[in-house]
Coordinates of C-alpha atoms in Angstrom, one line a residue:
M14 CA 119.6 92.5 96.7
T15 CA 116.0 91.3 97.2
A16 CA 113.5 94.3 98.8
R17 CA 112.8 94.1 102.2
K18 CA 108.9 92.7 102.6
K19 CA 106.5 95.1 104.2
T20 CA 103.4 95.2 106.2
W21 CA 100.2 97.3 104.8
L22 CA 97.0 97.0 106.8
M23 CA 93.9 96.9 104.9
K24 CA 90.5 97.2 105.8
S25 CA 87.0 95.4 105.4
E26 CA 83.9 95.6 106.6
P27 CA 83.0 92.0 107.8
T28 CA 79.8 92.2 106.2
D29 CA 81.4 92.5 102.4
F30 CA 84.5 90.6 103.3
S31 CA 86.0 89.1 106.1
I32 CA 88.7 87.5 107.4
D33 CA 86.6 84.3 107.9
D34 CA 86.2 84.5 104.2
L35 CA 89.6 85.1 103.5
K36 CA 90.0 81.9 105.0
R37 CA 87.7 80.3 103.1
V38 CA 88.9 81.2 99.6
G39 CA 92.6 80.7 100.2
T40 CA 93.0 84.3 97.6
E41 CA 90.8 87.4 96.9
P42 CA 91.4 90.0 94.6
W43 CA 91.3 93.0 96.6
T44 CA 88.7 94.7 94.6
G45 CA 87.1 98.0 95.2
V46 CA 89.3 100.5 96.0
R47 CA 89.2 104.3 95.1
N48 CA 90.9 106.1 97.0
Y49 CA 93.9 107.8 95.3
Q50 CA 96.2 107.3 97.9
A51 CA 95.3 104.0 99.1
R52 CA 95.6 103.1 95.2
N53 CA 99.0 104.1 94.8
F54 CA 100.6 102.1 98.5
M55 CA 98.7 99.3 96.6
R56 CA 100.9 100.1 93.7
Q57 CA 104.3 100.3 96.3
M58 CA 102.9 96.6 97.4
Q59 CA 105.2 93.0 96.4
V60 CA 104.2 90.0 96.3
G61 CA 105.2 88.4 100.2
D62 CA 104.5 91.9 102.1
T63 CA 102.2 91.1 104.8
V64 CA 98.8 92.2 105.4
L65 CA 97.4 92.7 109.1
F66 CA 93.7 92.3 108.1
Y67 CA 91.6 94.8 110.2
H68 CA 87.7 94.9 110.3
S69 CA 86.7 98.2 110.4
N70 CA 82.4 99.6 110.5
C71 CA 81.6 96.7 112.6
D72 CA 80.7 96.2 116.9
V73 CA 84.7 95.8 117.5
P74 CA 87.2 97.1 114.7
G75 CA 90.4 96.3 115.0
I76 CA 93.0 93.5 113.4
Y77 CA 91.5 90.6 113.1
G78 CA 93.8 88.4 110.7
I79 CA 97.4 88.3 108.8
G80 CA 97.3 87.9 105.0
K81 CA 99.8 88.3 102.4
V82 CA 100.1 89.7 99.1
A83 CA 100.0 86.6 95.9
S84 CA 100.5 89.1 93.3
A85 CA 102.0 91.7 91.9
P86 CA 99.7 95.0 91.7
Y87 CA 96.8 94.9 88.5
P88 CA 93.9 96.5 87.4
D89 CA 91.3 96.0 89.3
P90 CA 88.7 94.8 86.5
T91 CA 85.7 95.5 88.2
Q92 CA 86.2 99.6 87.6
F93 CA 85.3 98.7 83.3
M94 CA 82.1 96.8 84.6
P95 CA 78.6 98.9 84.5
T96 CA 76.8 97.2 86.6
S97 CA 79.6 97.0 89.4
K98 CA 78.9 99.8 92.3
Y99 CA 82.5 100.4 91.7
F100 CA 82.6 100.9 88.0
D101 CA 84.4 104.1 86.5
E102 CA 83.1 105.5 83.5
K103 CA 86.6 107.5 83.0
A104 CA 88.7 104.5 83.4
T105 CA 89.5 102.2 80.2
Q106 CA 91.3 99.7 79.5
A107 CA 94.4 101.3 78.0
Q108 CA 94.4 103.6 81.0
P109 CA 93.4 101.5 83.4
R110 CA 92.9 104.3 87.3
W111 CA 92.5 101.7 89.3
D112 CA 94.9 98.7 90.7
L113 CA 94.3 95.9 93.1
V114 CA 97.0 93.0 95.0
D115 CA 95.2 89.5 96.0
V116 CA 95.5 88.2 99.3
A117 CA 95.8 85.6 101.3
Y118 CA 95.0 84.2 103.8
V119 CA 98.0 83.2 106.3
R120 CA 96.2 83.1 109.8
H121 CA 93.7 84.9 112.3
L122 CA 95.1 86.7 115.3
A123 CA 94.9 84.4 118.6
R124 CA 92.7 87.5 119.6
P125 CA 91.2 90.4 118.2
L126 CA 93.4 93.4 118.5
A127 CA 90.1 96.1 119.2
L128 CA 90.9 99.4 117.3
E129 CA 90.7 100.4 121.4
E130 CA 93.5 98.2 122.7
I131 CA 95.8 99.5 119.3
R132 CA 95.2 103.2 120.3
A133 CA 96.3 103.1 124.1
H134 CA 99.5 102.5 122.2
A135 CA 99.2 105.6 120.2
D136 CA 102.7 106.9 121.7
A137 CA 104.8 104.0 120.8
L138 CA 103.5 103.6 117.5
G139 CA 103.6 107.1 116.7
E140 CA 102.3 110.2 115.3
E141 CA 102.5 108.9 111.2
F142 CA 100.4 105.4 112.1
A143 CA 97.5 106.5 110.1
L144 CA 95.1 104.4 111.8
I145 CA 94.7 105.8 115.1
R146 CA 95.5 109.5 113.4
K147 CA 92.4 112.3 113.8
G148 CA 90.6 112.4 109.9
S149 CA 92.5 109.4 108.5
R150 CA 90.3 107.5 106.6
L151 CA 92.4 105.0 104.1
S152 CA 91.5 101.6 103.5
V153 CA 94.9 101.0 102.8
L154 CA 97.9 102.1 105.3
P155 CA 101.6 100.8 105.3
V156 CA 102.5 100.1 108.8
T157 CA 106.4 100.1 110.2
A158 CA 108.5 97.3 111.2
A159 CA 109.0 98.6 114.3
Q160 CA 104.4 99.2 114.3
A161 CA 103.8 95.7 113.3
K162 CA 106.4 94.4 115.8
L163 CA 104.3 95.8 118.8
L164 CA 101.1 95.3 117.4
L165 CA 101.5 91.5 116.2
S166 CA 103.1 91.7 120.2
L167 CA 99.7 92.3 121.7
E168 CA 98.2 89.0 120.3

């Protein structure tokens, strides 16, 4: 029996890496996650899982495209690079602290789903939808099948 594919929301600032960048390169390692809960979510990801690509910290934050998980989780190499802004002096090759997955481009949404529009559906998305929960700033979030279906129906 194969595990059921899951959906995740992954945030990126478009000035750092956008859905257009992902389309251009095809597949990209999702480096730089330095929050333990977000890292633990990435450790649960499986090849083929869906990624809702979210632009944050921009004029119109929202979901702009769809990707898929293209690799099993593996240690983020930037944690070992002293010149990287993601360097972690406590991480070692023998005991890495941070993992990543590769994300592959699938498609742009027909139109962006702005955070404002997503919030308008808060009741249907439910309290557990962390994107619209006050105080939640995670860059990687699980999305239930029902939440994903609702979000994509808005497209």
